[in-house]
Amino acid sequence: MGHCVCFAKGAAETLKLNMALILLPVCRNTITWLRNKTKLGAVVPFDDNLNFHKVTRNMFSGIKNRMNGVHLIASLQVIAVGISIGVGIHGISHLACDFPRLLHATPDEYEPIEKYFGEQAKSYWHFVKHIEGVTGIIMVVLMAFAFTLATPMFRRGRMKLPKPLDKLTGFNAFWYSHHLFVIVSTLLIVHGIKLFLTKKWYKKTTWMYLAIPVFLYICERLTRLLRSSIEAVTIQKVAVYPGNVLALHMSRPRGFRYKSGQYIFVNCDVVSPFEWHPFSITSAPGDDYVSVHIRTLGDWTGQLRTVFSRVCKQPTNGKSGLLRADCLQGNNNPE
């Protein structure tokens, strides 16, 4: 199989690495702990997404360039680009190099590897129908779908599609589609276990790459769930300002401390019971309430503004376009 399997294996290793790395930026509690409790905070710019991605790129682009001969684009989506490149090289190496060699090998050439692949294949279907082929195809389709909805045209709702395809645009579609990574990660582990050439468990390294990031992500979600269920908050005041800015004043949970410049995650069950969005705290640490000011920029914030606008007082003649409501009851929990 020669250089074909080397290219496929090298691309697979970078793919595993990037699939592990892509989970780390969303583990905010872990990043906060690393920044505040370890010396890494002085070296790694955890709070600067652009520079954080640049550091990640500089650490691993050398490995990628040597193995794949590919120069990655310096952007915020560098990890996603790395995944795309890894998938492309891995798939092409198999489809255009490995499989044709196996299909057209002479009996003498095929004999040493017959114990791995079984009887010599007559068509591509022989490889596709196995678990390796099925899981690989499903992963590519799901990742292509998620990456497409993550592009600015779809994520920001710039793409105008006819109904019911219009549901595929906007932040909500982006958010839900990105949770397909749970299925993709599971399939990746299965794909990495059911290998043709590797039989020893300690050489099947996919689960080793993903074990710690997945564990951290699960802990992150459980921490957020536990925090949000400790004490519900009451919406004390709502104001919708001209310019599509929504101000929310919430009761301050007991023992909730924060500093200026910090943020909280906000959830609104009416809009989406699963989505949590971060917003900077605009109230002072000494206030007896917690406030956030939210500008309407996407579908989630737009729906949130619509929900609260329904109960706000409409402006009358001679008054500004400011809408207000006081003493609303709610169960949205700050993290």
mmCIF file of C-alpha atoms in Angstrom, residues 30-266:
data_model
loop_
_atom_site.group_PDB
_atom_site.id
_atom_site.type_symbol
_atom_site.label_atom_id
_atom_site.label_comp_id
_atom_site.label_asym_id
_atom_site.label_seq_id
_atom_site.Cartn_x
_atom_site.Cartn_y
_atom_site.Cartn_z
ATOM 1 C CA THR A 30 -11.808 24.696 32.661
ATOM 2 C CA ILE A 31 -10.274 27.666 30.856
ATOM 3 C CA THR A 32 -11.122 29.959 33.786
ATOM 4 C CA TRP A 33 -9.456 27.552 36.194
ATOM 5 C CA LEU A 34 -6.361 27.255 34.009
ATOM 6 C CA ARG A 35 -6.156 31.030 33.669
ATOM 7 C CA ASN A 36 -6.607 31.852 37.357
ATOM 8 C CA LYS A 37 -5.091 28.873 39.148
ATOM 9 C CA THR A 38 -2.135 27.913 36.961
ATOM 10 C CA LYS A 39 0.828 29.666 35.379
ATOM 11 C CA LEU A 40 -0.501 28.911 31.904
ATOM 12 C CA GLY A 41 -2.552 32.102 32.095
ATOM 13 C CA ALA A 42 0.642 34.126 31.728
ATOM 14 C CA VAL A 43 1.596 32.286 28.538
ATOM 15 C CA VAL A 44 -1.634 31.290 26.797
ATOM 16 C CA PRO A 45 -4.115 34.123 26.003
ATOM 17 C CA PHE A 46 -7.212 32.178 27.041
ATOM 18 C CA ASP A 47 -9.487 35.235 26.940
ATOM 19 C CA ASP A 48 -8.309 36.419 23.528
ATOM 20 C CA ASN A 49 -9.913 34.088 21.003
ATOM 21 C CA LEU A 50 -7.921 35.399 18.058
ATOM 22 C CA ASN A 51 -4.531 35.056 19.724
ATOM 23 C CA PHE A 52 -5.561 31.787 21.373
ATOM 24 C CA HIS A 53 -6.244 30.312 17.955
ATOM 25 C CA LYS A 54 -2.971 31.766 16.657
ATOM 26 C CA VAL A 55 -1.075 30.084 19.482
ATOM 27 C CA THR A 56 -2.834 26.825 18.686
ATOM 28 C CA ARG A 57 -1.985 27.255 15.025
ATOM 29 C CA ASN A 58 1.687 27.943 15.712
ATOM 30 C CA MET A 59 1.950 24.921 17.988
ATOM 31 C CA PHE A 60 0.497 22.451 15.534
ATOM 32 C CA SER A 61 0.861 23.902 12.034
ATOM 33 C CA GLY A 62 4.461 22.684 11.877
ATOM 34 C CA ILE A 63 3.285 19.134 12.505
ATOM 35 C CA LYS A 64 0.560 19.475 9.879
ATOM 36 C CA ASN A 65 2.887 20.989 7.302
ATOM 37 C CA ARG A 66 5.415 18.177 7.647
ATOM 38 C CA MET A 67 2.803 15.456 7.525
ATOM 39 C CA ASN A 68 0.358 16.851 5.007
ATOM 40 C CA GLY A 69 2.255 19.588 3.172
ATOM 41 C CA VAL A 70 -0.611 21.972 3.823
ATOM 42 C CA HIS A 71 -0.489 25.575 5.055
ATOM 43 C CA LEU A 72 -3.481 26.413 7.212
ATOM 44 C CA ILE A 73 -5.321 29.684 6.974
ATOM 45 C CA ALA A 74 -4.756 31.990 9.941
ATOM 46 C CA SER A 75 -8.309 32.603 11.072
ATOM 47 C CA LEU A 76 -10.691 32.021 13.940
ATOM 48 C CA GLN A 77 -11.804 28.793 12.267
ATOM 49 C CA VAL A 78 -8.315 27.313 12.088
ATOM 50 C CA ILE A 79 -9.288 24.127 13.920
ATOM 51 C CA ALA A 80 -12.305 23.581 11.674
ATOM 52 C CA VAL A 81 -10.088 24.166 8.647
ATOM 53 C CA GLY A 82 -7.634 21.623 10.039
ATOM 54 C CA ILE A 83 -10.434 19.090 10.414
ATOM 55 C CA SER A 84 -11.582 19.705 6.843
ATOM 56 C CA ILE A 85 -8.060 19.255 5.503
ATOM 57 C CA GLY A 86 -7.525 16.105 7.559
ATOM 58 C CA VAL A 87 -10.801 14.608 6.358
ATOM 59 C CA GLY A 88 -9.997 15.495 2.753
ATOM 60 C CA ILE A 89 -6.505 13.998 2.735
ATOM 61 C CA HIS A 90 -7.611 10.933 4.673
ATOM 62 C CA GLY A 91 -10.555 10.234 2.381
ATOM 63 C CA ILE A 92 -8.725 10.935 -0.872
ATOM 64 C CA SER A 93 -5.777 8.788 0.182
ATOM 65 C CA HIS A 94 -8.121 5.858 0.714
ATOM 66 C CA LEU A 95 -10.436 6.352 -2.259
ATOM 67 C CA ALA A 96 -7.884 7.383 -4.871
ATOM 68 C CA CYS A 97 -4.827 5.483 -3.692
ATOM 69 C CA ASP A 98 -5.348 2.681 -1.151
ATOM 70 C CA PHE A 99 -8.475 1.084 -2.577
ATOM 71 C CA PRO A 100 -7.375 1.102 -6.256
ATOM 72 C CA ARG A 101 -4.107 -0.562 -5.251
ATOM 73 C CA LEU A 102 -5.966 -3.252 -3.350
ATOM 74 C CA LEU A 103 -8.425 -3.791 -6.199
ATOM 75 C CA HIS A 104 -5.740 -4.116 -8.870
ATOM 76 C CA ALA A 105 -3.063 -5.935 -6.877
ATOM 77 C CA THR A 106 -1.741 -9.210 -8.252
ATOM 78 C CA PRO A 107 -2.263 -12.381 -6.184
ATOM 79 C CA ASP A 108 1.358 -12.274 -5.054
ATOM 80 C CA GLU A 109 1.089 -8.611 -4.044
ATOM 81 C CA TYR A 110 -2.178 -9.171 -2.206
ATOM 82 C CA GLU A 111 -1.163 -12.281 -0.293
ATOM 83 C CA PRO A 112 0.721 -10.499 2.577
ATOM 84 C CA ILE A 113 -2.307 -8.336 3.437
ATOM 85 C CA GLU A 114 -5.043 -10.890 2.841
ATOM 86 C CA LYS A 115 -5.157 -11.646 6.567
ATOM 87 C CA TYR A 116 -6.249 -8.044 7.188
ATOM 88 C CA PHE A 117 -8.742 -7.507 4.361
ATOM 89 C CA GLY A 118 -9.939 -11.018 3.636
ATOM 90 C CA GLU A 119 -10.641 -12.159 0.100
ATOM 91 C CA GLN A 120 -9.510 -9.653 -2.511
ATOM 92 C CA ALA A 121 -12.234 -7.115 -3.280
ATOM 93 C CA LYS A 122 -13.791 -6.779 -6.719
ATOM 94 C CA SER A 123 -15.291 -3.298 -6.259
ATOM 95 C CA TYR A 124 -15.330 -0.252 -3.973
ATOM 96 C CA TRP A 125 -18.512 -1.557 -2.347
ATOM 97 C CA HIS A 126 -16.427 -4.161 -0.522
ATOM 98 C CA PHE A 127 -14.781 -1.383 1.504
ATOM 99 C CA VAL A 128 -17.780 0.935 1.823
ATOM 100 C CA LYS A 129 -20.107 -1.684 3.296
ATOM 101 C CA HIS A 130 -17.837 -2.317 6.283
ATOM 102 C CA ILE A 131 -18.157 -0.346 9.526
ATOM 103 C CA GLU A 132 -15.120 1.740 8.588
ATOM 104 C CA GLY A 133 -16.735 2.875 5.354
ATOM 105 C CA VAL A 134 -20.228 3.480 6.748
ATOM 106 C CA THR A 135 -19.016 5.475 9.753
ATOM 107 C CA GLY A 136 -16.630 7.475 7.579
ATOM 108 C CA ILE A 137 -19.335 8.507 5.114
ATOM 109 C CA ILE A 138 -21.810 9.446 7.856
ATOM 110 C CA MET A 139 -19.175 11.559 9.634
ATOM 111 C CA VAL A 140 -18.293 13.443 6.453
ATOM 112 C CA VAL A 141 -21.963 14.191 5.726
ATOM 113 C CA LEU A 142 -22.679 15.406 9.275
ATOM 114 C CA MET A 143 -19.541 17.550 9.456
ATOM 115 C CA ALA A 144 -20.209 19.067 6.032
ATOM 116 C CA PHE A 145 -23.737 19.936 7.174
ATOM 117 C CA ALA A 146 -22.515 21.516 10.428
ATOM 118 C CA PHE A 147 -19.676 23.426 8.744
ATOM 119 C CA THR A 148 -22.040 24.778 6.089
ATOM 120 C CA LEU A 149 -24.478 26.138 8.677
ATOM 121 C CA ALA A 150 -21.533 27.699 10.526
ATOM 122 C CA THR A 151 -20.580 29.933 7.603
ATOM 123 C CA PRO A 152 -21.509 33.621 8.019
ATOM 124 C CA MET A 153 -24.089 33.435 5.234
ATOM 125 C CA PHE A 154 -26.101 30.811 7.125
ATOM 126 C CA ARG A 155 -25.208 31.638 10.737
ATOM 127 C CA ARG A 156 -26.132 35.315 10.424
ATOM 128 C CA GLY A 157 -29.254 34.650 8.379
ATOM 129 C CA ARG A 158 -27.977 36.323 5.211
ATOM 130 C CA MET A 159 -28.927 33.351 3.071
ATOM 131 C CA LYS A 160 -32.554 33.692 1.975
ATOM 132 C CA LEU A 161 -34.110 30.273 1.475
ATOM 133 C CA PRO A 162 -37.719 29.332 0.709
ATOM 134 C CA LYS A 163 -39.839 27.736 3.403
ATOM 135 C CA PRO A 164 -39.330 25.340 5.106
ATOM 136 C CA LEU A 165 -35.604 25.502 4.257
ATOM 137 C CA ASP A 166 -35.408 28.947 5.890
ATOM 138 C CA LYS A 167 -35.132 27.100 9.215
ATOM 139 C CA LEU A 168 -31.585 26.187 8.195
ATOM 140 C CA THR A 169 -30.430 29.793 8.525
ATOM 141 C CA GLY A 170 -29.762 31.764 11.683
ATOM 142 C CA PHE A 171 -28.004 31.095 14.951
ATOM 143 C CA ASN A 172 -30.477 28.485 16.183
ATOM 144 C CA ALA A 173 -29.750 26.211 13.215
ATOM 145 C CA PHE A 174 -26.027 26.759 13.730
ATOM 146 C CA TRP A 175 -26.278 25.968 17.449
ATOM 147 C CA TYR A 176 -28.308 22.782 17.068
ATOM 148 C CA SER A 177 -26.294 21.496 14.094
ATOM 149 C CA HIS A 178 -23.046 21.878 16.011
ATOM 150 C CA HIS A 179 -24.295 19.466 18.626
ATOM 151 C CA LEU A 180 -24.034 16.799 15.958
ATOM 152 C CA PHE A 181 -20.451 16.578 17.208
ATOM 153 C CA VAL A 182 -21.765 14.127 19.829
ATOM 154 C CA ILE A 183 -22.719 11.707 17.052
ATOM 155 C CA VAL A 184 -19.572 12.481 15.059
ATOM 156 C CA SER A 185 -17.308 11.865 18.065
ATOM 157 C CA THR A 186 -19.033 8.558 18.775
ATOM 158 C CA LEU A 187 -18.678 7.474 15.155
ATOM 159 C CA LEU A 188 -15.039 8.594 15.154
ATOM 160 C CA ILE A 189 -14.279 6.338 18.100
ATOM 161 C CA VAL A 190 -16.038 3.407 16.403
ATOM 162 C CA HIS A 191 -14.226 4.215 13.153
ATOM 163 C CA GLY A 192 -10.909 4.226 15.010
ATOM 164 C CA ILE A 193 -11.585 0.902 16.714
ATOM 165 C CA LYS A 194 -12.679 -1.037 13.626
ATOM 166 C CA LEU A 195 -9.424 -0.655 11.714
ATOM 167 C CA PHE A 196 -8.297 -3.034 8.992
ATOM 168 C CA LEU A 197 -4.581 -2.983 9.726
ATOM 169 C CA THR A 198 -4.378 -2.218 13.454
ATOM 170 C CA LYS A 199 -5.472 -4.954 15.825
ATOM 171 C CA LYS A 200 -3.739 -4.167 19.133
ATOM 172 C CA TRP A 201 -5.887 -1.995 21.402
ATOM 173 C CA TYR A 202 -3.087 0.333 22.500
ATOM 174 C CA LYS A 203 -2.400 1.250 18.875
ATOM 175 C CA LYS A 204 -6.007 2.340 18.356
ATOM 176 C CA THR A 205 -5.469 5.849 19.639
ATOM 177 C CA THR A 206 -8.695 7.672 18.752
ATOM 178 C CA TRP A 207 -10.261 7.228 22.178
ATOM 179 C CA MET A 208 -7.012 8.407 23.782
ATOM 180 C CA TYR A 209 -7.214 11.736 21.953
ATOM 181 C CA LEU A 210 -10.871 12.285 22.826
ATOM 182 C CA ALA A 211 -11.069 10.906 26.366
ATOM 183 C CA ILE A 212 -9.890 13.996 28.278
ATOM 184 C CA PRO A 213 -11.655 16.670 26.131
ATOM 185 C CA VAL A 214 -14.936 14.728 26.221
ATOM 186 C CA PHE A 215 -14.616 14.261 29.989
ATOM 187 C CA LEU A 216 -13.981 17.997 30.448
ATOM 188 C CA TYR A 217 -16.938 18.869 28.234
ATOM 189 C CA ILE A 218 -19.277 16.554 30.172
ATOM 190 C CA CYS A 219 -18.091 18.113 33.436
ATOM 191 C CA GLU A 220 -18.674 21.553 31.913
ATOM 192 C CA ARG A 221 -22.265 20.749 31.009
ATOM 193 C CA LEU A 222 -22.969 19.137 34.381
ATOM 194 C CA THR A 223 -21.495 22.136 36.200
ATOM 195 C CA ARG A 224 -23.692 24.508 34.233
ATOM 196 C CA LEU A 225 -26.742 22.333 34.862
ATOM 197 C CA LEU A 226 -26.104 22.175 38.606
ATOM 198 C CA ARG A 227 -25.435 25.894 38.898
ATOM 199 C CA SER A 228 -28.564 26.831 37.001
ATOM 200 C CA SER A 229 -30.772 24.600 39.163
ATOM 201 C CA ILE A 230 -29.617 25.872 42.560
ATOM 202 C CA GLU A 231 -31.782 28.986 42.693
ATOM 203 C CA ALA A 232 -34.182 30.463 40.166
ATOM 204 C CA VAL A 233 -34.127 34.201 39.568
ATOM 205 C CA THR A 234 -36.955 36.668 39.167
ATOM 206 C CA ILE A 235 -37.093 39.125 36.303
ATOM 207 C CA GLN A 236 -37.569 42.414 38.152
ATOM 208 C CA LYS A 237 -37.422 44.876 35.298
ATOM 209 C CA VAL A 238 -37.343 44.868 31.518
ATOM 210 C CA ALA A 239 -36.576 47.760 29.208
ATOM 211 C CA VAL A 240 -36.503 47.703 25.420
ATOM 212 C CA TYR A 241 -34.539 50.677 24.147
ATOM 213 C CA PRO A 242 -34.520 52.167 20.659
ATOM 214 C CA GLY A 243 -31.799 50.563 18.609
ATOM 215 C CA ASN A 244 -32.950 47.031 19.488
ATOM 216 C CA VAL A 245 -31.319 46.885 22.918
ATOM 217 C CA LEU A 246 -32.976 44.798 25.626
ATOM 218 C CA ALA A 247 -32.143 45.414 29.300
ATOM 219 C CA LEU A 248 -32.955 42.707 31.849
ATOM 220 C CA HIS A 249 -32.790 43.251 35.608
ATOM 221 C CA MET A 250 -32.854 40.008 37.597
ATOM 222 C CA SER A 251 -32.873 39.214 41.279
ATOM 223 C CA ARG A 252 -29.431 38.454 42.630
ATOM 224 C CA PRO A 253 -29.071 34.886 43.940
ATOM 225 C CA ARG A 254 -27.741 34.464 47.442
ATOM 226 C CA GLY A 255 -23.985 34.194 47.531
ATOM 227 C CA PHE A 256 -23.630 35.225 43.891
ATOM 228 C CA ARG A 257 -20.465 37.323 43.605
ATOM 229 C CA TYR A 258 -18.932 38.837 40.529
ATOM 230 C CA LYS A 259 -16.511 41.504 39.379
ATOM 231 C CA SER A 260 -16.874 44.225 36.790
ATOM 232 C CA GLY A 261 -16.291 42.885 33.300
ATOM 233 C CA GLN A 262 -17.470 39.350 34.015
ATOM 234 C CA TYR A 263 -20.340 37.669 32.193
ATOM 235 C CA ILE A 264 -23.184 35.243 32.840
ATOM 236 C CA PHE A 265 -24.974 32.701 30.688
ATOM 237 C CA VAL A 266 -28.641 33.470 30.052
#
